[in-house]
mmCIF file of C-alpha atoms in Angstrom:
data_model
loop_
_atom_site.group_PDB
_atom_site.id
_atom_site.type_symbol
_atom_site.label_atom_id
_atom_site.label_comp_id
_atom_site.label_asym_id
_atom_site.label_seq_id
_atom_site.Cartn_x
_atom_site.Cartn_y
_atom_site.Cartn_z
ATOM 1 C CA UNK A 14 -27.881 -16.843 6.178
ATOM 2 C CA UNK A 15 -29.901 -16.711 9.340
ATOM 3 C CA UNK A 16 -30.239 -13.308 11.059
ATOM 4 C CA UNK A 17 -28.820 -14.364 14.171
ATOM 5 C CA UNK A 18 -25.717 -15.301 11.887
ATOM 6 C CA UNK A 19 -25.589 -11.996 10.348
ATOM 7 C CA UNK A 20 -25.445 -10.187 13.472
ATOM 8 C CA UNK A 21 -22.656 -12.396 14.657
ATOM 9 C CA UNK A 22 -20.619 -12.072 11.506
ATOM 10 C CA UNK A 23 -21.409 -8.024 11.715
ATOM 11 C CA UNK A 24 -19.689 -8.444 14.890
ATOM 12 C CA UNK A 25 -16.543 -10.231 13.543
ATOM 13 C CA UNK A 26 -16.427 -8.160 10.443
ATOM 14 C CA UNK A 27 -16.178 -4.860 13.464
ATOM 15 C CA UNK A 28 -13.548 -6.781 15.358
ATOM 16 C CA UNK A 29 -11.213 -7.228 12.486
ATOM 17 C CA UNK A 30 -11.648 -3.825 11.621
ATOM 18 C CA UNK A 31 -11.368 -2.250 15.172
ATOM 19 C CA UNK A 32 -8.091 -3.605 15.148
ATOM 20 C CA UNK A 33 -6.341 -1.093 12.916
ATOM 21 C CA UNK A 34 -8.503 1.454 14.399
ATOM 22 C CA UNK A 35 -6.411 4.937 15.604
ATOM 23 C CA UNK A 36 -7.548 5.210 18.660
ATOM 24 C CA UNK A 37 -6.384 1.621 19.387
ATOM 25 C CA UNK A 38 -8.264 -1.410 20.165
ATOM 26 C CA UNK A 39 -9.014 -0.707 23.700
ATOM 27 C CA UNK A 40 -10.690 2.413 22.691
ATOM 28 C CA UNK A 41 -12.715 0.726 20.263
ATOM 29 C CA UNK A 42 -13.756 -3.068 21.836
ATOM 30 C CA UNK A 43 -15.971 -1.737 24.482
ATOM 31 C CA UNK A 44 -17.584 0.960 22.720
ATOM 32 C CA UNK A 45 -18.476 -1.914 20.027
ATOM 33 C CA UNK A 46 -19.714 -4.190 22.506
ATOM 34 C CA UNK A 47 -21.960 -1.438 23.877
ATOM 35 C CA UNK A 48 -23.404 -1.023 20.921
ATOM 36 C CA UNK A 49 -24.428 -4.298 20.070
ATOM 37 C CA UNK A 50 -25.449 -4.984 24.149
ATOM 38 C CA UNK A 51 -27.920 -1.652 23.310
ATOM 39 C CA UNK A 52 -29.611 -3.999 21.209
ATOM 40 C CA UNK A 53 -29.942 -6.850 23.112
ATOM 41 C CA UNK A 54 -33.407 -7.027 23.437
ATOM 42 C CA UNK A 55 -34.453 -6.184 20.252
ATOM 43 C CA UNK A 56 -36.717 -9.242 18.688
ATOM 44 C CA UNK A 57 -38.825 -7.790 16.020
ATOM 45 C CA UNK A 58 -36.632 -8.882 12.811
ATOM 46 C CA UNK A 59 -37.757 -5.719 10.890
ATOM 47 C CA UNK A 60 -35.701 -3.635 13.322
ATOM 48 C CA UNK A 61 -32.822 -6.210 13.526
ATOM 49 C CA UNK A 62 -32.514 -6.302 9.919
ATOM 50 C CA UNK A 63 -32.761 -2.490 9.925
ATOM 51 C CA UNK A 64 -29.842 -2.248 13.218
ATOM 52 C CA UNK A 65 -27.445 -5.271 10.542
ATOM 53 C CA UNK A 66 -27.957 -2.678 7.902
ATOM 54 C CA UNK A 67 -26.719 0.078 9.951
ATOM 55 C CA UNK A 68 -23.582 -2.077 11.151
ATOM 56 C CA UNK A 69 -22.741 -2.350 7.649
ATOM 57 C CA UNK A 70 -22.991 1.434 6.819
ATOM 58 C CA UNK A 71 -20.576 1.936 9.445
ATOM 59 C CA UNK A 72 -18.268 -0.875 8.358
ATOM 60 C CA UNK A 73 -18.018 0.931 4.964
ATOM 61 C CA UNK A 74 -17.540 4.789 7.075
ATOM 62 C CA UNK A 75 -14.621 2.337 9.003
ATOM 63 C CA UNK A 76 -13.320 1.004 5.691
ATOM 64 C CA UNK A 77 -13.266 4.412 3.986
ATOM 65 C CA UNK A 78 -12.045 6.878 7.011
ATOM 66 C CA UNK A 79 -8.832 3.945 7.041
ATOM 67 C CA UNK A 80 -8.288 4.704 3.205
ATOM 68 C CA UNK A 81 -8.514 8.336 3.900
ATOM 69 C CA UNK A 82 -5.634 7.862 6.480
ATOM 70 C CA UNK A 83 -3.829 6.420 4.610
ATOM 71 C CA UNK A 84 -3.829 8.491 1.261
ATOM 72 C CA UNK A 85 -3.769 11.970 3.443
ATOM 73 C CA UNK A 86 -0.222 10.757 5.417
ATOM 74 C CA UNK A 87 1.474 9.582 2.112
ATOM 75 C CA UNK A 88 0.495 12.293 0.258
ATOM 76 C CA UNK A 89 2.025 14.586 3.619
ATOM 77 C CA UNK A 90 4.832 12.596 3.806
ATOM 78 C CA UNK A 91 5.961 12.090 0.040
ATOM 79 C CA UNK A 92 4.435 15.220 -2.215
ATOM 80 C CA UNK A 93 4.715 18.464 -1.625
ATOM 81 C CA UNK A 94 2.366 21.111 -1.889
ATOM 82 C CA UNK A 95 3.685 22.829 -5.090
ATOM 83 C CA UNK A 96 3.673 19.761 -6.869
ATOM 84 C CA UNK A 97 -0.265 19.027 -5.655
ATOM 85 C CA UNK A 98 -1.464 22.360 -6.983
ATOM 86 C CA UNK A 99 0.259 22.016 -10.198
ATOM 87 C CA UNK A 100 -1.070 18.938 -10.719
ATOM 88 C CA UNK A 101 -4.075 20.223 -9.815
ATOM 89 C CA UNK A 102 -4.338 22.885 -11.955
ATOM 90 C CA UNK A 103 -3.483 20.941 -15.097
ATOM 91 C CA UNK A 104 -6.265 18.275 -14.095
ATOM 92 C CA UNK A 105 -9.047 21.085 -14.220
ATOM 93 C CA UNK A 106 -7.616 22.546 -17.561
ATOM 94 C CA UNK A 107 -7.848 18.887 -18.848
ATOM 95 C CA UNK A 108 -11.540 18.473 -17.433
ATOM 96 C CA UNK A 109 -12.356 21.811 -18.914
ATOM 97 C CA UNK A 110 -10.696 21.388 -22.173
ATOM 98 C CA UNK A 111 -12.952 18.173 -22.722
ATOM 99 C CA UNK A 112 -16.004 18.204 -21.190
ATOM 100 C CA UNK B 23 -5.640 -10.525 -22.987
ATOM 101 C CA UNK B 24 -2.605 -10.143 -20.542
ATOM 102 C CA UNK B 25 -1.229 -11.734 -17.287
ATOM 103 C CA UNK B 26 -0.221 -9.542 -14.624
ATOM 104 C CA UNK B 27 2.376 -9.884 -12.273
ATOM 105 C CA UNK B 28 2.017 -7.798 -9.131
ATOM 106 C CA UNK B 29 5.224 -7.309 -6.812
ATOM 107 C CA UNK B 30 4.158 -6.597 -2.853
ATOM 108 C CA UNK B 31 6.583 -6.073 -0.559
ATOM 109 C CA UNK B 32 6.005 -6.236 3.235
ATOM 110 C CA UNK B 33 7.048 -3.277 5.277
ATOM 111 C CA UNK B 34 6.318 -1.522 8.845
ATOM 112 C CA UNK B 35 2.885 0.004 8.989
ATOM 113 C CA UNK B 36 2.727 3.664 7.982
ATOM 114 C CA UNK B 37 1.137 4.178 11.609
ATOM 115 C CA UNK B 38 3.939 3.114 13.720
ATOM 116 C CA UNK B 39 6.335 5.556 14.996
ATOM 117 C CA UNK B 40 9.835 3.987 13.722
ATOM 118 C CA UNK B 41 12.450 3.393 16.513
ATOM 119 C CA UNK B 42 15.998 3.073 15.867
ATOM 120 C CA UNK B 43 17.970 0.235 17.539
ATOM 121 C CA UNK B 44 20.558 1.646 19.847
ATOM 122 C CA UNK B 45 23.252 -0.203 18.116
ATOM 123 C CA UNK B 46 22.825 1.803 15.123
ATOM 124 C CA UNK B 47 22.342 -1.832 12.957
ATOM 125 C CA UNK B 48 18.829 -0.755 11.562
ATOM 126 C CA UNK B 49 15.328 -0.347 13.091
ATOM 127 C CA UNK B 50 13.259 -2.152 15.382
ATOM 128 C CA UNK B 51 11.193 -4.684 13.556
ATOM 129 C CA UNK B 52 10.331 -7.017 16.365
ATOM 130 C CA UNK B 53 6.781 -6.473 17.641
ATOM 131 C CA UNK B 54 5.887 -3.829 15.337
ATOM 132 C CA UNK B 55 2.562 -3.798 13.534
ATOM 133 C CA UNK B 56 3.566 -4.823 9.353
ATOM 134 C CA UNK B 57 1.514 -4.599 6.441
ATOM 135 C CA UNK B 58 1.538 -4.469 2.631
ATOM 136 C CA UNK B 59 3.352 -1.434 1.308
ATOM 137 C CA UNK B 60 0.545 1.059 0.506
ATOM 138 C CA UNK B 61 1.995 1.993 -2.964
ATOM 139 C CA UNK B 62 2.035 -1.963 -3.659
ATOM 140 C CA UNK B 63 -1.543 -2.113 -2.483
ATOM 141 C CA UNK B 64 -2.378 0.344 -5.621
ATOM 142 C CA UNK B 65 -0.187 -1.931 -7.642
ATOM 143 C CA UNK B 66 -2.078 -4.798 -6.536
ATOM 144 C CA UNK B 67 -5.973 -2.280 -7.162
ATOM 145 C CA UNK B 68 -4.840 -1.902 -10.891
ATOM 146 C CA UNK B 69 -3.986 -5.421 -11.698
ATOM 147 C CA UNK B 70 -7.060 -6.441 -10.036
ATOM 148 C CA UNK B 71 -9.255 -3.562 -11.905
ATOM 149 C CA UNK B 72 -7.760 -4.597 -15.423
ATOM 150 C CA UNK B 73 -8.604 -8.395 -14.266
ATOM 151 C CA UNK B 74 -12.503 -7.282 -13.617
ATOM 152 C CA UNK B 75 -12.388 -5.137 -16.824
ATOM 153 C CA UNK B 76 -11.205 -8.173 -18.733
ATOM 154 C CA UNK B 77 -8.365 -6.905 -19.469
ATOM 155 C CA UNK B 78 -6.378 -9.307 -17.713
ATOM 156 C CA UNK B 79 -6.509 -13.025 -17.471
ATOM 157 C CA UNK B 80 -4.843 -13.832 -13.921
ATOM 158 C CA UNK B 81 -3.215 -11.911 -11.389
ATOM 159 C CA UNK B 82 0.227 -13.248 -9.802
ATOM 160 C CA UNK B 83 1.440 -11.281 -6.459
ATOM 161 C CA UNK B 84 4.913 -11.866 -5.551
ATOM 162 C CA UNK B 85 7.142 -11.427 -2.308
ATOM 163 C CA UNK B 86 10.003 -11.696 -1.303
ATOM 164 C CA UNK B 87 10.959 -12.356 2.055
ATOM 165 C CA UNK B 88 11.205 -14.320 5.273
ATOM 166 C CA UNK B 89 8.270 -16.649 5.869
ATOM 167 C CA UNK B 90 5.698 -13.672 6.796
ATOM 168 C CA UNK B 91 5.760 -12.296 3.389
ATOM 169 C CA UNK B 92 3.196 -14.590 3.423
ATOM 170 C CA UNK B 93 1.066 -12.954 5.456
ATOM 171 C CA UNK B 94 1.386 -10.575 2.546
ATOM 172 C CA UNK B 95 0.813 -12.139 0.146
ATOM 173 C CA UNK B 96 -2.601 -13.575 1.512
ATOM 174 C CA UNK B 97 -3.662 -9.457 1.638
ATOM 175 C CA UNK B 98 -2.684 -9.489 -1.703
ATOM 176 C CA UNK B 99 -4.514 -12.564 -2.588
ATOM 177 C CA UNK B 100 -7.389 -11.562 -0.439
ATOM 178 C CA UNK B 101 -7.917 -8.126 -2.733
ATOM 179 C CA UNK B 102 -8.281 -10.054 -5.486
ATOM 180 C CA UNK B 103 -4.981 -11.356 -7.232
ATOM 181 C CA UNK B 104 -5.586 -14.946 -8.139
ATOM 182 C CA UNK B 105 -2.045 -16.740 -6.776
ATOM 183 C CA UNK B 106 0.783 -16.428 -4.981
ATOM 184 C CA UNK B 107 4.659 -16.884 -5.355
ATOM 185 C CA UNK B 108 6.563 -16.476 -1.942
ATOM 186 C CA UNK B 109 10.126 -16.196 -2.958
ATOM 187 C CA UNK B 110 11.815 -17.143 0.809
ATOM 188 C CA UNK B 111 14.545 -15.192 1.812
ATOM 189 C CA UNK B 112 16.221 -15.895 5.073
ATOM 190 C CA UNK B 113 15.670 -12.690 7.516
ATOM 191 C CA UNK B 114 19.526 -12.358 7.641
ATOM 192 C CA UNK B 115 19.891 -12.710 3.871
ATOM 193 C CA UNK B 116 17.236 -10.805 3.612
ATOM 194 C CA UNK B 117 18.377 -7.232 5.499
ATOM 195 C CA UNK B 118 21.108 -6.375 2.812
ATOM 196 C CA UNK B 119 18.780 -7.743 -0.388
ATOM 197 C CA UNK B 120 18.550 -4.876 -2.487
ATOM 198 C CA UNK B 121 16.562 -3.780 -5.068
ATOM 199 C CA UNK B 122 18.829 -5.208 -7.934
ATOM 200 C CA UNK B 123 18.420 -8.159 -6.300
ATOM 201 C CA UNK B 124 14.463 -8.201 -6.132
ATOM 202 C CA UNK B 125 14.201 -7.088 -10.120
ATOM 203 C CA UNK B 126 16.755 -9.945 -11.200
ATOM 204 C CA UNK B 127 14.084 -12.160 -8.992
ATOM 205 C CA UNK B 128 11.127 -10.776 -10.823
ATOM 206 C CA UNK B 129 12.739 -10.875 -14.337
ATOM 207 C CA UNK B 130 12.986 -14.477 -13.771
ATOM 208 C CA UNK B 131 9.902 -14.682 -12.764
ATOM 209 C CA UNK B 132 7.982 -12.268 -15.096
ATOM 210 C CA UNK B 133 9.659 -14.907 -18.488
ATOM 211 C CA UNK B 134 9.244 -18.114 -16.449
ATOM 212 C CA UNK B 135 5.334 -16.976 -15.875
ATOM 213 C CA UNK B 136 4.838 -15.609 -18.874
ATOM 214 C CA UNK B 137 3.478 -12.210 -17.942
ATOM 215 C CA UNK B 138 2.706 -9.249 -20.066
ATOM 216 C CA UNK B 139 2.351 -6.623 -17.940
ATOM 217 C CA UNK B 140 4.475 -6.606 -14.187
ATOM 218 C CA UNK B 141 3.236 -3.814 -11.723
ATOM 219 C CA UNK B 142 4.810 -2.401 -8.607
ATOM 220 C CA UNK B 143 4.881 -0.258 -5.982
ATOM 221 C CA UNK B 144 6.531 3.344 -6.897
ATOM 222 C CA UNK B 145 8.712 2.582 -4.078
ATOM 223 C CA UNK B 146 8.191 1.185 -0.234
ATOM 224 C CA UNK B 147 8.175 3.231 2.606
ATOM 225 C CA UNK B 148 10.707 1.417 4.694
ATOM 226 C CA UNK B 149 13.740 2.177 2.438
ATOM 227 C CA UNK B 150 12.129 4.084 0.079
ATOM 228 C CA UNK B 151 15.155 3.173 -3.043
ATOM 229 C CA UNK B 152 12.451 3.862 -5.601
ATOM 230 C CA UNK B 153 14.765 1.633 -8.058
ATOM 231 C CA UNK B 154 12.779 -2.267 -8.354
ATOM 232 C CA UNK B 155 10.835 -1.134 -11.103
ATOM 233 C CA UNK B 156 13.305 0.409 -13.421
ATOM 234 C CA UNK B 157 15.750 -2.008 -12.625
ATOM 235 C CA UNK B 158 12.919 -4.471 -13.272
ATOM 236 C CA UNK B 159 12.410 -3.323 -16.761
ATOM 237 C CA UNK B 160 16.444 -3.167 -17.251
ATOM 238 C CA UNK B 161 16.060 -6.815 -16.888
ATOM 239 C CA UNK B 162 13.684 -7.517 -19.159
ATOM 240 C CA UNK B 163 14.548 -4.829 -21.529
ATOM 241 C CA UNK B 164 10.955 -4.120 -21.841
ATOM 242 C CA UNK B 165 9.558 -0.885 -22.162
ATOM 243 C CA UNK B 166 8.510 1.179 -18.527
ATOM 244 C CA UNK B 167 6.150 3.306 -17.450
ATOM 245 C CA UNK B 168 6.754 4.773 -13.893
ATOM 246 C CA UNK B 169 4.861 7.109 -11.546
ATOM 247 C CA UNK B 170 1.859 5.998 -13.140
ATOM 248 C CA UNK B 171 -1.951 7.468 -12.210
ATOM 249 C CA UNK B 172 -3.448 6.313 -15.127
ATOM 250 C CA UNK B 173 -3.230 3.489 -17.344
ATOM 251 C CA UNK B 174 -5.452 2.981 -20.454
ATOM 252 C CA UNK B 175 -5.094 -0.208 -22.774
ATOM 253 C CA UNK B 176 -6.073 -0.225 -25.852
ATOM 254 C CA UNK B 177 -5.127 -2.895 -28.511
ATOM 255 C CA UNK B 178 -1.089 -4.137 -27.358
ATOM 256 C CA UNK B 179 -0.715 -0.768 -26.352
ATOM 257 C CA UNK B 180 -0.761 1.144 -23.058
ATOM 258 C CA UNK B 181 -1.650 4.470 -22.342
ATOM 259 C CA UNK B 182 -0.010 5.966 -18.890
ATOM 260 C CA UNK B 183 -0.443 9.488 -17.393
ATOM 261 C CA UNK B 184 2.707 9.723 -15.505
ATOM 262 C CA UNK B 185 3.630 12.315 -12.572
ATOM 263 C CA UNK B 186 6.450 14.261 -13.384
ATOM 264 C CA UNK B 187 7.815 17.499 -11.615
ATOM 265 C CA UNK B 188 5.518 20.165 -12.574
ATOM 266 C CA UNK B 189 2.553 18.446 -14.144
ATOM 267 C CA UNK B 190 1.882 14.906 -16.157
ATOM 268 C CA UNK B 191 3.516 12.967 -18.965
ATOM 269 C CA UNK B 192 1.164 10.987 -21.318
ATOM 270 C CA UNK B 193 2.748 8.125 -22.745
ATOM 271 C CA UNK B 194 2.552 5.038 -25.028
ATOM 272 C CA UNK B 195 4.477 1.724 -24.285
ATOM 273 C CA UNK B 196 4.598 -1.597 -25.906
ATOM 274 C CA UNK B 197 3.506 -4.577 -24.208
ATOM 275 C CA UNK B 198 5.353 -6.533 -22.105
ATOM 276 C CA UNK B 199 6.022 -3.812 -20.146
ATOM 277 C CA UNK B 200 6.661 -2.308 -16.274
ATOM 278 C CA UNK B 201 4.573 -0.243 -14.204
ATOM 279 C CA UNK B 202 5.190 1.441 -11.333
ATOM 280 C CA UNK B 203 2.270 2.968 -9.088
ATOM 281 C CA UNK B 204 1.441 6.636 -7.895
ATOM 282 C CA UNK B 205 -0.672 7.536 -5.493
ATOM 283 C CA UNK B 206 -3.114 8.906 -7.126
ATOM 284 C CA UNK B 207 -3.152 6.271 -9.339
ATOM 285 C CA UNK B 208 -6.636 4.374 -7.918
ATOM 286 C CA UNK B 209 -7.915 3.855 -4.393
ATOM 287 C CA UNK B 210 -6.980 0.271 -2.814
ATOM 288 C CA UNK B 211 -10.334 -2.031 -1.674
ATOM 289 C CA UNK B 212 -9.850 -2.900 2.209
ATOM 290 C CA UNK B 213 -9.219 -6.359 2.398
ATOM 291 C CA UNK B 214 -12.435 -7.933 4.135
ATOM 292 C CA UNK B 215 -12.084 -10.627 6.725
ATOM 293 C CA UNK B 216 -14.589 -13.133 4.170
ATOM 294 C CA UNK B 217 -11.777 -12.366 1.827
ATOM 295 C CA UNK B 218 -8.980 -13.242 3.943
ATOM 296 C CA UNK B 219 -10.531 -16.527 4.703
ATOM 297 C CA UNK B 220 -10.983 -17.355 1.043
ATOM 298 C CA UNK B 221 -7.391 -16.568 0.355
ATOM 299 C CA UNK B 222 -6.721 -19.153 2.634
ATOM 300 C CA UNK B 223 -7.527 -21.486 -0.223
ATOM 301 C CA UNK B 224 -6.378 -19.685 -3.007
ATOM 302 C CA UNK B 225 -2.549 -21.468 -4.313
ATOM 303 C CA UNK B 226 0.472 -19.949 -3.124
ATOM 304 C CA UNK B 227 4.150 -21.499 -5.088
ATOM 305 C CA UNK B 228 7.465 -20.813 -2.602
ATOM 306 C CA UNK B 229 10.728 -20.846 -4.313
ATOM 307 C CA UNK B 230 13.908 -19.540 -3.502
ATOM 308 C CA UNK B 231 16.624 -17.564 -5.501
ATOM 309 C CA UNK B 232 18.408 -20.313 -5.695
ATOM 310 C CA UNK B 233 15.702 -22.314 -7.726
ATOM 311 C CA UNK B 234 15.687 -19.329 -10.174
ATOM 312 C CA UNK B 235 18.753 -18.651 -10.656
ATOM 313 C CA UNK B 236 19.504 -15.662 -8.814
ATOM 314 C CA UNK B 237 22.569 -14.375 -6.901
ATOM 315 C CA UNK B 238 21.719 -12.571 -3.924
ATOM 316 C CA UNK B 239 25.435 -11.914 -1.803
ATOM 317 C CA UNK B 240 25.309 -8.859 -0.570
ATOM 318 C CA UNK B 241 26.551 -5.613 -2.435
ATOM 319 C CA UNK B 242 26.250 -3.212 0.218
ATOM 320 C CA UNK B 243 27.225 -3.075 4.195
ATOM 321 C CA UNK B 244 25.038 -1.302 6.202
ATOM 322 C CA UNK B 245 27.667 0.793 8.623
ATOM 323 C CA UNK B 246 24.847 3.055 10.701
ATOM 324 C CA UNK B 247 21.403 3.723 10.765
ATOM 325 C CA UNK B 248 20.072 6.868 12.828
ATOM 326 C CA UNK B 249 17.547 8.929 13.604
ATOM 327 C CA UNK B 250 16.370 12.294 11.720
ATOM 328 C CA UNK B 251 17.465 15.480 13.445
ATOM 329 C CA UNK B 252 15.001 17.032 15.952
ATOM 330 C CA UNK B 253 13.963 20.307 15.196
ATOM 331 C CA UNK B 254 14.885 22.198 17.824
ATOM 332 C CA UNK B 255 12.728 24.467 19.850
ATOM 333 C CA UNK B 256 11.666 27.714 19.186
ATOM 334 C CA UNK B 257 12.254 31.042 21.396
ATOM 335 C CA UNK B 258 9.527 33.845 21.378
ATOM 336 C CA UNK B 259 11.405 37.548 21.223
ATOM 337 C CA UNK B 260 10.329 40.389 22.947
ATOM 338 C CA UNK B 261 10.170 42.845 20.140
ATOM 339 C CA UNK B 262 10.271 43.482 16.135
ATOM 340 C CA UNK B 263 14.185 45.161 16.716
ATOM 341 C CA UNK B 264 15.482 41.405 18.178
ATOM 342 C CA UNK B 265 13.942 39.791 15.901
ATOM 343 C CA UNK B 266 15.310 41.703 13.204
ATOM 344 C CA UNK B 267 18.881 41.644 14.712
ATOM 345 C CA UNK B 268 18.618 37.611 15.451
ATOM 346 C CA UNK B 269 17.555 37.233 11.612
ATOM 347 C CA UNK B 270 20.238 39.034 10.489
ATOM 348 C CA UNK B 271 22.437 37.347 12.892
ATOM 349 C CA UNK B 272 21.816 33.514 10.921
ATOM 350 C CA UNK B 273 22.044 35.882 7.363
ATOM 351 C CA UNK B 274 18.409 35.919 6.646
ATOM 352 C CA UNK B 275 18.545 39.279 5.443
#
C-alpha cells in the first residue's frame, strides 16, 4: 500500500471510530482533522511513516479506552461490590495456591 | 473438533439514556443508537478464540429479529464468526417474542446445523430475562454451563469456572452443550472498519420460524412499561440532634 493510501485509510479507520466516541462526534471531527491538517506539509516519508505509526497507536488507545467503557458500566450496572471482592479474593488465593 | 453456534441479539446501546414512550407501550427505539448486546459480544470473543485455538471448526452467529439484526450480525461476522443465519421476525411479532421463543428457534437450529457447542449472552441489557440459555439447553436436553468466565476443553469435555454468589463453581459438562457468557469471561476485539467490509462478503442464510418449525404467538401482553423511581433529593440539617430525631422518625434506629 502506498503511503499516501495509508494516511487516507488512517483517516477512515479515525472516522469510524470517532463515531462512538463520548464526547460525540462533533467534539471529535474537528479535533481529528486538525491533527492530520498539522501535518500537511510534512514530505519526508521517514516522518510520515513515523506520524501513520502514531495514528495507529492512538487507534488502539481509542479501541481500548471504548472496551474499558464498556466493561466498567456493566460491571456498575450488573455486579455489586461484595460480589467483586469475593471474587476477588478467591482469584488471588487460586493464583497463590499455584504459582 | 466442534462447531459453534453463537446467539447475538441486537439491543439499544449501553450509552443511550433510555426514554420511555408516554403511552406506557415500551421504550423509544426509533432513532436511538443499537448495537450488539455486550454480553453476546463475549459470546461471540470465545467462539472466535476456540476457532483460532483450533478448537473449533466454524463459527455460526444467529439473530433474531427485524431486518437490522443484520446489521448485527455483520458485527458479529466482522469479529470473526464465519456465517450468518438471520432468523426475520416482523418488528410487531417481534416486541412480545420471548425468550422461550428464541431457545425453541436455536434448538432447531443448533440439530439442523449440527453444532456442538451453542454460546450466548448471560442475558441482554434491554430486557435483561436472563432465561435463552437455560431454556436453550431445556431444548436440547444437553448439558449447561452458565455464568461462565472460563472455559477449558479438553478431550469431549469442558471445563467452566462459573460465577456464583459468593465465589466460583468449577465444572465439567459433556459435549453438546450450552454456554452462557460472564463478563469477565474474555475481553471482546473492536470490530475494525477492514473487517466490516469483509463481512460484507462473508454468507449470511435468512429463515423464518415458520421454515423451522417454530410457534411464536405471543404468551405474554405487555400492559405498562415505566420509568424507575427518582431518588428524591436530599435536605442538609442544621445539627447532630435533627438528624438524630429525623432518623428515628423513618425507624432507623
Amino acid at each position: 500500500m502506498s503511503q499516501r493510501a495509508r494516511v487516507i485509510n488512517l483517516y477512515k479507520t479515525l472516522v469510524y471510530l470517532g463515531r462512538d466516541y463520548p464526547l460525540g462526534w462533533d467534539y471529535f471531527r474537528p479535533r481529528l482533522k486538525a491533527a492530520f491538517l498539522k501535518n500537511r506539509d510534512v514530505t519526508d516519508p521517514k516522518v510520515v511513516d513515523q506520524l501513520i505509526d502514531r495514528g495507529n497507536f492512538v487507534v488502539k488507545e481509542i479501541e481500548t479506552l471504548y472496551m474499558l467503557k464498556k466493561y466498567r458500566t456493566l460491571k456498575k450496572r450488573y455486579y455489586s461490590e461484595e460480589k467483586d471482592s469475593i471474587v476477588e479474593i478467591s482469584r488471588k488465593l487460586e493464583s497463590e495456591s499455584c504459582p | 473438533m466442534a462447531r459453534v453456534l453463537v446467539g447475538v441479539k441486537r439491543v439499544i446501546d449501553y450509552a443511550v439514556k433510555i426514554r420511555v414512550k408516554p403511552d406506557k407501550s415500551g421504550v423509544v427505539t426509533e432513532g436511538v443508537k443499537h448495537s450488539m448486546n455486550p454480553f453476546d459480544e463475549i459470546a461471540v470473543e470465545e467462539a472466535v478464540k476456540m476457532k483460532e485455538k483450533k478448537l473449533a471448526t466454524e463459527v455460526v452467529a444467529v439473530s433474531c429479529g427485524p431486518s437490522q439484526a443484520q446489521e448485527t450480525l455483520r458485527t458479529a461476522l466482522a469479529m470473526g464468526a464465519d456465517r450468518a443465519i438471520h432468523v426475520e421476525v416482523p418488528a410487531g411479532d417481534y416486541e412480545t417474542l420471548q425468550p422461550i421463543h428464541i431457545s425453541k428457534i436455536l434448538a432447531k437450529i443448533a440439530q439442523d446445523e449440527k453444532v456442538d457447542i451453542v454460546i450466548l449472552g448471560k442475558q441482554a441489557i434491554d430486557d435483561d430475562s436472563n432465561q435463552t440459555a437455560q431454556m436453550t439447553a431445556g431444548v436440547l436436553d444437553w448439558p449447561q454451563a452458565t455464568f461462565a468466565s472460563k472455559v477449558e476443553k479438553k478431550d469431549s469435555e469442558l471445563h467452566v469456572t462459573r460465577e456464583i454468589d459468593g465465589g466460583l463453581e468449577n465444572i465439567k459438562v459433556k459435549l453438546p452443550a450450552v454456554l452462557s457468557a460472564d463478563l469477565r469471561l474474555n475481553e471482546p476485539r473492536y470490530a475494525t472498519l477492514p473487517n466490516i467490509m469483509k463481512a460484507k462478503k462473508k454468507p449470511l442464510k435468512k429463515v423464518t420460524p415458520k421454515d423451522l418449525g417454530v410457534d411464536i404467538s405471543p404468551r405474554i401482553q405487555v400492559i405498562s412499561v415505566e420509568d424507575p423511581p427518582v431518588r428524591q433529593a436530599g435536605s442538609i440539617v442544621p445539627d447532630v440532634d435533627t438528624l438524630v430525631s429525623k432518623l428515628k422518625e423513618k425507624g432507623h434506629c
